[in-house]
Coordinates of C-alpha atoms in Angstrom, one line a residue:
M1 CA 119.1 69.8 68.0
N2 CA 119.2 68.8 71.6
I3 CA 119.5 72.1 73.5
K4 CA 120.8 71.6 77.0
F5 CA 119.2 74.3 79.1
S6 CA 120.1 74.9 82.7
K7 CA 118.2 73.2 85.6
R8 CA 117.2 76.8 86.6
S9 CA 115.4 77.3 83.3
D10 CA 113.0 74.5 84.2
T11 CA 111.5 76.9 86.8
I12 CA 110.5 79.5 84.3
E13 CA 107.0 79.5 82.9
A14 CA 105.2 81.9 80.6
S15 CA 103.4 84.6 82.5
E16 CA 99.6 84.6 82.1
I17 CA 99.8 88.4 82.4
R18 CA 102.3 88.7 79.5
E19 CA 100.1 86.5 77.3
L20 CA 97.0 88.6 78.1
L21 CA 98.8 91.8 77.4
K22 CA 98.7 90.8 73.8
L23 CA 94.9 91.3 74.0
I24 CA 95.2 94.9 75.1
G25 CA 95.1 96.3 71.6
N26 CA 92.2 94.1 70.6
N27 CA 89.2 96.4 70.4
N28 CA 86.9 93.4 70.9
I29 CA 88.3 92.7 74.3
I30 CA 87.7 94.6 77.5
S31 CA 90.8 93.7 79.5
F32 CA 90.9 93.8 83.3
G33 CA 94.1 91.8 83.0
G34 CA 97.4 93.7 82.9
G35 CA 98.6 96.1 85.5
L36 CA 99.0 99.0 83.1
P37 CA 98.8 102.6 84.0
S38 CA 96.6 104.7 81.8
E39 CA 98.4 106.4 78.8
E40 CA 96.3 109.5 79.6
T41 CA 98.6 110.0 82.6
F42 CA 101.8 109.9 80.6
P43 CA 103.6 113.3 80.2
V44 CA 103.9 113.2 76.5
E45 CA 104.0 116.9 75.7
E46 CA 106.4 117.6 78.5
M47 CA 108.7 114.8 77.2
K48 CA 108.9 116.4 73.8
V49 CA 110.3 119.5 75.3
I50 CA 112.6 117.6 77.7
C51 CA 114.1 115.4 75.0
N52 CA 115.2 118.4 73.0
E53 CA 116.7 120.1 76.0
I54 CA 118.6 116.9 77.0
L55 CA 120.1 116.6 73.5
S56 CA 120.9 120.4 73.4
D57 CA 122.5 120.4 76.9
H58 CA 124.2 117.0 77.0
G59 CA 124.6 115.9 73.3
G60 CA 126.4 112.6 73.0
K61 CA 126.9 112.2 76.8
S62 CA 123.1 111.5 77.0
M63 CA 123.8 108.4 74.8
Q64 CA 127.0 107.2 76.4
Y65 CA 127.7 104.5 78.9
S66 CA 127.2 105.6 82.5
T67 CA 127.8 104.5 86.1
S68 CA 126.2 101.4 87.5
E69 CA 125.0 103.3 90.6
G70 CA 122.9 105.7 88.5
Y71 CA 122.8 109.4 87.4
D72 CA 123.7 111.4 90.5
K73 CA 121.2 114.2 89.8
L74 CA 118.4 111.7 89.8
R75 CA 119.8 109.9 92.9
K76 CA 119.6 113.3 94.7
I77 CA 116.0 113.7 93.6
I78 CA 115.2 110.2 94.9
I79 CA 116.8 111.2 98.3
E80 CA 114.2 114.0 98.5
I81 CA 111.4 111.6 97.5
M82 CA 112.5 109.2 100.3
R83 CA 112.6 112.1 102.8
E84 CA 109.0 112.9 101.9
R85 CA 108.2 109.3 102.6
G86 CA 109.8 109.6 106.0
I87 CA 113.1 107.9 105.1
N88 CA 116.4 109.7 105.8
T89 CA 119.1 108.4 103.5
D90 CA 122.0 109.6 101.4
I91 CA 123.3 109.0 97.9
D92 CA 125.3 105.9 98.7
N93 CA 122.1 104.1 99.9
I94 CA 120.5 104.6 96.5
L95 CA 120.9 102.4 93.4
I96 CA 118.9 103.3 90.3
I97 CA 117.7 100.2 88.5
S98 CA 115.9 99.2 85.3
G99 CA 112.5 99.1 86.9
S100 CA 111.9 97.8 90.4
Q101 CA 111.5 94.4 88.9
Q102 CA 115.3 94.4 88.5
G103 CA 115.5 94.9 92.3
L104 CA 113.7 91.6 92.8
D105 CA 116.2 89.9 90.5
L106 CA 119.2 91.4 92.3
T107 CA 117.7 90.5 95.6
A108 CA 117.3 86.9 94.5
K109 CA 120.9 86.7 93.2
A110 CA 122.4 88.3 96.3
F111 CA 120.5 86.4 99.0
I112 CA 118.8 83.2 97.9
D113 CA 120.6 79.8 98.1
E114 CA 118.9 76.6 97.2
G115 CA 116.7 75.5 100.0
D116 CA 116.5 78.9 101.7
T117 CA 113.1 80.0 103.0
I118 CA 111.4 83.1 101.7
I119 CA 108.3 84.3 103.6
C120 CA 105.7 86.2 101.6
E121 CA 102.2 87.3 101.6
S122 CA 99.7 85.0 100.0
P123 CA 98.6 85.8 97.4
T124 CA 101.6 87.9 96.2
Y125 CA 103.1 89.6 93.2
L126 CA 103.4 87.0 90.4
S127 CA 106.7 88.4 89.0
A128 CA 108.3 88.3 92.4
I129 CA 107.6 84.6 92.5
N130 CA 109.1 84.3 89.1
A131 CA 112.2 86.2 90.1
F132 CA 112.8 84.1 93.2
K133 CA 111.8 80.6 91.9
P134 CA 114.9 80.0 89.7
F135 CA 117.0 80.0 92.9
Y136 CA 115.0 77.1 94.4
P137 CA 113.8 78.6 97.7
K138 CA 111.1 77.2 99.8
F139 CA 108.1 79.6 100.0
E140 CA 106.3 80.0 103.3
E141 CA 103.0 81.8 102.6
I142 CA 101.1 84.0 105.1
F143 CA 97.5 84.5 104.0
I144 CA 96.4 88.1 104.2
D145 CA 93.2 89.6 105.6
N146 CA 92.0 93.2 105.2
E147 CA 94.9 94.4 107.4
G148 CA 97.6 92.6 105.5
L149 CA 99.7 89.8 106.8
D150 CA 99.3 88.7 110.5
P151 CA 102.4 89.2 112.6
E152 CA 101.4 86.3 114.9
V153 CA 101.5 84.0 111.9
L154 CA 104.8 85.5 110.8
E155 CA 106.3 84.8 114.2
E156 CA 105.2 81.2 114.0
K157 CA 106.8 80.9 110.6
L158 CA 110.0 82.4 111.9
K159 CA 110.1 80.0 114.8
N160 CA 109.5 76.9 112.7
S161 CA 111.3 77.6 109.4
K162 CA 115.0 77.1 108.6
N163 CA 117.3 79.5 106.8
V164 CA 114.8 82.3 106.4
K165 CA 116.5 84.9 104.2
F166 CA 113.8 87.6 104.0
L167 CA 110.2 88.5 104.2
Y168 CA 108.8 89.9 100.9
T169 CA 105.9 92.3 101.3
I170 CA 104.0 94.9 99.4
P171 CA 102.5 97.0 102.3
D172 CA 100.6 99.6 100.3
F173 CA 97.7 98.6 98.0
Q174 CA 99.2 95.2 97.5
N175 CA 99.4 93.5 94.2
P176 CA 97.1 91.5 93.6
T177 CA 94.7 92.2 96.4
G178 CA 94.8 96.0 96.9
V179 CA 95.0 95.4 100.7
T180 CA 97.1 97.8 102.9
L181 CA 99.1 96.6 105.9
S182 CA 97.9 98.3 109.0
F183 CA 100.2 100.6 111.1
E184 CA 100.2 98.3 114.2
R185 CA 101.2 95.4 112.0
R186 CA 103.9 97.4 110.4
K187 CA 105.5 98.1 113.8
S188 CA 105.1 94.5 114.8
I189 CA 106.8 93.2 111.7
I190 CA 109.8 95.4 112.2
E191 CA 110.1 94.2 115.8
L192 CA 110.0 90.6 114.6
A193 CA 112.6 91.2 111.9
N194 CA 114.9 92.6 114.6
K195 CA 114.1 89.8 117.0
Y196 CA 114.7 87.0 114.5
N197 CA 117.5 88.7 112.5
I198 CA 115.9 88.6 109.0
L199 CA 115.8 91.1 106.2
I200 CA 112.6 92.6 104.8
V201 CA 112.1 93.3 101.1
E202 CA 109.6 96.2 100.9
D203 CA 108.1 96.5 97.4
S204 CA 106.5 100.0 97.1
P205 CA 105.3 100.7 93.6
Y206 CA 101.8 102.0 94.5
S207 CA 102.3 104.0 97.8
E208 CA 101.9 107.4 96.0
L209 CA 98.6 106.4 94.5
N210 CA 96.6 106.9 97.6
F211 CA 92.9 107.7 97.2
T212 CA 92.3 108.7 100.8
G213 CA 95.2 111.2 101.5
Q214 CA 96.0 109.3 104.7
Y215 CA 99.5 107.8 104.3
L216 CA 101.0 105.2 106.6
P217 CA 104.7 105.1 107.3
S218 CA 106.7 102.7 105.2
L219 CA 108.5 99.8 106.9
K220 CA 111.7 101.4 105.8
S221 CA 110.9 104.6 107.8
L222 CA 110.4 102.4 110.9
D223 CA 113.6 100.5 110.3
T224 CA 116.4 101.3 112.9
E225 CA 118.8 98.4 112.0
E226 CA 119.0 98.7 108.1
R227 CA 117.1 95.5 107.7
V228 CA 114.7 96.8 105.0
I229 CA 115.5 96.7 101.3
Y230 CA 113.1 99.3 99.8
L231 CA 112.1 99.0 96.2
S232 CA 110.2 101.7 94.3
T233 CA 109.6 103.0 90.8
F234 CA 108.6 105.8 88.5
S235 CA 106.6 103.4 86.4
K236 CA 103.3 104.1 88.2
I237 CA 103.7 107.9 88.7
V238 CA 105.4 108.9 85.5
C239 CA 105.4 106.1 82.9
P240 CA 106.6 102.5 82.8
G241 CA 108.4 102.5 79.4
F242 CA 111.4 104.4 80.7
R243 CA 112.1 101.4 83.1
I244 CA 113.4 103.5 86.0
G245 CA 113.2 102.3 89.5
W246 CA 115.4 102.4 92.6
I247 CA 116.6 100.5 95.6
C248 CA 117.2 102.1 99.0
A249 CA 119.2 99.9 101.3
S250 CA 122.3 99.7 103.5
K251 CA 125.6 100.7 101.8
E252 CA 126.8 97.1 102.2
I253 CA 123.8 95.7 100.3
I254 CA 124.0 98.4 97.6
K255 CA 127.6 97.6 96.9
K256 CA 126.8 93.9 96.5
F257 CA 123.8 94.8 94.2
V258 CA 126.1 97.0 92.0
L259 CA 128.4 94.0 91.5
F260 CA 125.6 91.8 90.4
R261 CA 124.0 94.3 88.1
Q262 CA 127.3 94.8 86.3
G263 CA 127.0 91.2 85.1
S264 CA 123.6 91.9 83.6
D265 CA 122.9 95.4 82.2
L266 CA 125.9 97.4 83.5
H267 CA 123.6 100.4 84.2
T268 CA 120.1 101.8 83.6
N269 CA 119.3 103.8 80.4
I270 CA 121.0 107.1 81.0
F271 CA 118.8 109.0 78.6
S272 CA 115.7 107.9 80.5
Q273 CA 117.3 108.8 83.8
M274 CA 117.9 112.3 82.4
Q275 CA 114.3 112.5 81.2
I276 CA 113.0 111.7 84.7
T277 CA 115.4 114.2 86.2
K278 CA 114.3 117.0 83.9
F279 CA 110.7 116.2 84.6
F280 CA 111.2 116.7 88.3
E281 CA 113.2 119.8 87.8
K282 CA 110.9 121.6 85.3
Y283 CA 107.4 120.5 86.2
D284 CA 105.0 120.2 89.2
V285 CA 105.2 116.5 89.7
K286 CA 102.9 116.6 92.8
A287 CA 100.1 118.1 90.6
H288 CA 100.8 115.4 88.0
I289 CA 100.4 112.6 90.6
E290 CA 97.2 114.2 91.9
K291 CA 95.8 114.1 88.4
N292 CA 96.7 110.5 88.2
I293 CA 95.1 109.8 91.5
A294 CA 91.8 111.5 90.4
I295 CA 91.6 109.4 87.3
Y296 CA 92.3 106.1 89.0
K297 CA 90.0 106.8 91.9
N298 CA 87.1 107.5 89.5
R299 CA 87.8 104.2 87.8
R300 CA 88.1 102.3 91.1
D301 CA 84.8 103.8 92.1
A302 CA 83.2 102.8 88.8
M303 CA 84.4 99.2 89.2
L304 CA 83.3 98.9 92.8
N305 CA 79.9 100.3 92.1
A306 CA 79.4 98.0 89.2
I307 CA 80.5 95.0 91.2
K308 CA 78.1 95.9 94.1
A309 CA 75.3 96.3 91.6
D310 CA 75.9 93.2 89.5
F311 CA 78.0 90.5 91.1
P312 CA 76.2 87.6 92.9
K313 CA 76.2 87.9 96.7
E314 CA 78.3 84.7 96.9
V315 CA 81.2 86.5 95.3
K316 CA 83.6 88.4 97.7
Y317 CA 85.9 91.2 96.7
T318 CA 88.4 93.7 98.3
E319 CA 87.8 97.4 98.3
P320 CA 91.2 99.1 97.8
N321 CA 92.0 102.6 98.9
G322 CA 94.6 103.1 96.2
G323 CA 96.8 101.3 93.7
F324 CA 95.8 99.4 90.6
F325 CA 93.9 96.2 91.6
L326 CA 91.1 94.5 93.5
W327 CA 90.8 90.8 94.3
V328 CA 87.8 88.6 93.7
T329 CA 87.0 85.3 95.5
L330 CA 84.5 83.0 93.9
P331 CA 82.6 80.1 95.5
T332 CA 85.1 77.4 96.3
Y333 CA 83.8 75.0 93.6
M334 CA 84.6 77.4 90.8
D335 CA 87.9 77.5 88.8
S336 CA 88.8 81.0 87.5
K337 CA 90.8 79.5 84.6
D338 CA 87.7 77.8 83.3
L339 CA 85.8 81.1 84.0
L340 CA 88.5 83.0 82.0
K341 CA 87.9 80.8 78.9
C342 CA 84.2 81.6 79.0
A343 CA 84.9 85.3 79.7
L344 CA 87.2 85.6 76.7
K345 CA 84.5 84.2 74.5
N346 CA 82.4 87.1 75.7
G347 CA 85.1 89.7 75.2
I348 CA 86.4 90.0 78.8
A349 CA 89.9 89.3 80.1
F350 CA 91.2 89.1 83.7
I351 CA 94.0 87.3 85.5
S352 CA 93.1 84.0 87.2
G353 CA 94.3 83.9 90.8
E354 CA 96.3 80.6 91.2
A355 CA 99.5 82.1 89.7
F356 CA 99.7 84.6 92.6
F357 CA 100.2 81.8 95.1
P358 CA 103.8 80.5 95.3
N359 CA 102.7 77.0 96.1
G360 CA 99.6 77.0 93.9
G361 CA 96.0 76.3 94.7
H362 CA 93.2 78.8 95.4
K363 CA 91.7 78.3 91.9
N364 CA 88.5 80.2 92.8
T365 CA 90.2 83.6 92.8
L366 CA 91.0 86.3 90.2
R367 CA 92.5 89.8 89.9
L368 CA 90.9 92.8 88.3
N369 CA 92.7 95.9 87.1
Y370 CA 90.8 99.2 86.8
T371 CA 93.5 101.8 85.8
N372 CA 93.7 101.3 82.0
I373 CA 90.0 101.4 81.1
N374 CA 87.5 104.2 81.1
E375 CA 84.5 104.2 83.4
A376 CA 82.0 103.3 80.7
K377 CA 84.0 100.3 79.6
I378 CA 84.5 99.2 83.2
R379 CA 80.7 99.2 83.8
E380 CA 80.1 97.4 80.5
G381 CA 82.8 94.8 81.3
I382 CA 81.7 94.1 84.9
K383 CA 78.1 93.6 83.7
I384 CA 79.3 91.0 81.1
L385 CA 81.7 89.3 83.7
S386 CA 78.9 89.1 86.2
N387 CA 76.7 87.3 83.7
V388 CA 79.5 84.9 82.9
I389 CA 80.0 84.2 86.6
K390 CA 76.3 83.6 87.1
E391 CA 76.2 81.2 84.1
N392 CA 79.0 79.2 85.6
M393 CA 77.6 78.9 89.2
L394 CA 75.9 75.8 90.3
P395 CA 72.1 75.8 90.3
N396 CA 70.4 77.0 93.6
N397 CA 73.4 79.2 94.4

C-alpha cells in the first residue's frame, strides 16, 4: 500500500530519548538518559486518599467532559503559584494543558508560518525542536555560556533576521545544559523584545527545583507589555503521569490557544486536574517540593563529585544549581553517538548531544540526567562511563 503522508510528517523523527526510555526498566543498564523524576518523590499514598475523596465528592462529574480552559479551582491555585513567582495575573490568563509540551505544540500552531524565524538557545530542549520543525521555521541559534544566552548576540540576530516570531528560552536550569540565565541578561532580553516587537516563549519546568534557595525573577515577571508566553508544569514537582501543565499569557493569546486545543484534545484530563487540586488543598506542597530538592541535590552532588574524580581533564562539564541535567563536552574529535554504542555495551546509557542543536552538529557533546538514579548507581555509572571515554580518546591525550 502506498500511504501518502503529509509533507509535514517528513520532519518527524524518532526521539533518541524515547528510544532510550525503553532501557529504563533493564536492570543491566544504568541510564543517565531520560529526564525522569524519581518515583520516590511521587505522592502515592496521598493520591490513594485523594482518588477516593474525588469519587465520593464528585462522582460521575470527575469522569465527564470539561471546559477547554481548565478546572477553575486549579486555575485559581495556579494564579497563587504565579504570584509566588512574582507574576500577577488572573484566571483568564491561565490555560491548563496536557503537560507543558502541549504548550509548545499550541505555540507552533498559533504562530509559526513556513519560513518564519525562531530564535533559540543552542543547545535547546529536543522536544521543542520537534514541536516547531513540522511548521518549517528557520532556526537561529544562540550558543549559551555559563550565564545563558548573550543579549548582544540576540540583538544581532534580531537586526539581521527576517520574520522573527519569537525567542524560545528555558531560563532556569536549562534542558539540556543545566545553565541558568543571569539576572542582568534577563532584563536585557525583555528590553530587546520590546525594542524589536517579538514574543518570548519562556519554558519553566524546573524553576522550583532550586538547590541554592536563591531565586531569580522569571522573564514573565519582568514583562510589562504581555510579550512573554509562560509555560510550566506539575510534572517535575508532583508527577509527570497526570500530564498537567499550564500557560500564562495575554488573554488574546489564551483565546487563540483555546481554539487550537479544541481541535486536538478538547480539554485536559479532568480527573487529574482534580487530583492536583486536592493535593494542593490537603497537603503541604512546599514541604513536598523541599523533599524533592533534597533528593535531587544529593544526586547532583554525587554525579559532580564522581565526574571530578574520574573524568579525564580534557572533558568539560556544567555544574547546575538545580533542575535535572548537566552537559558534557568531549574533545572535538570525539562523536558521542559512537561513544554511546560503546557505553551501552558496558551497561551505560546517556543522550548524545547533536539532537539538541536545531541545525545539527556538535557531535562531541552529551547530556546526563541524575534525578532518577540513586547515589551509589550514579557513582558506579560515572566510573564506567569515564573508562569508556578514556578508551575512546586518542593516544597522548
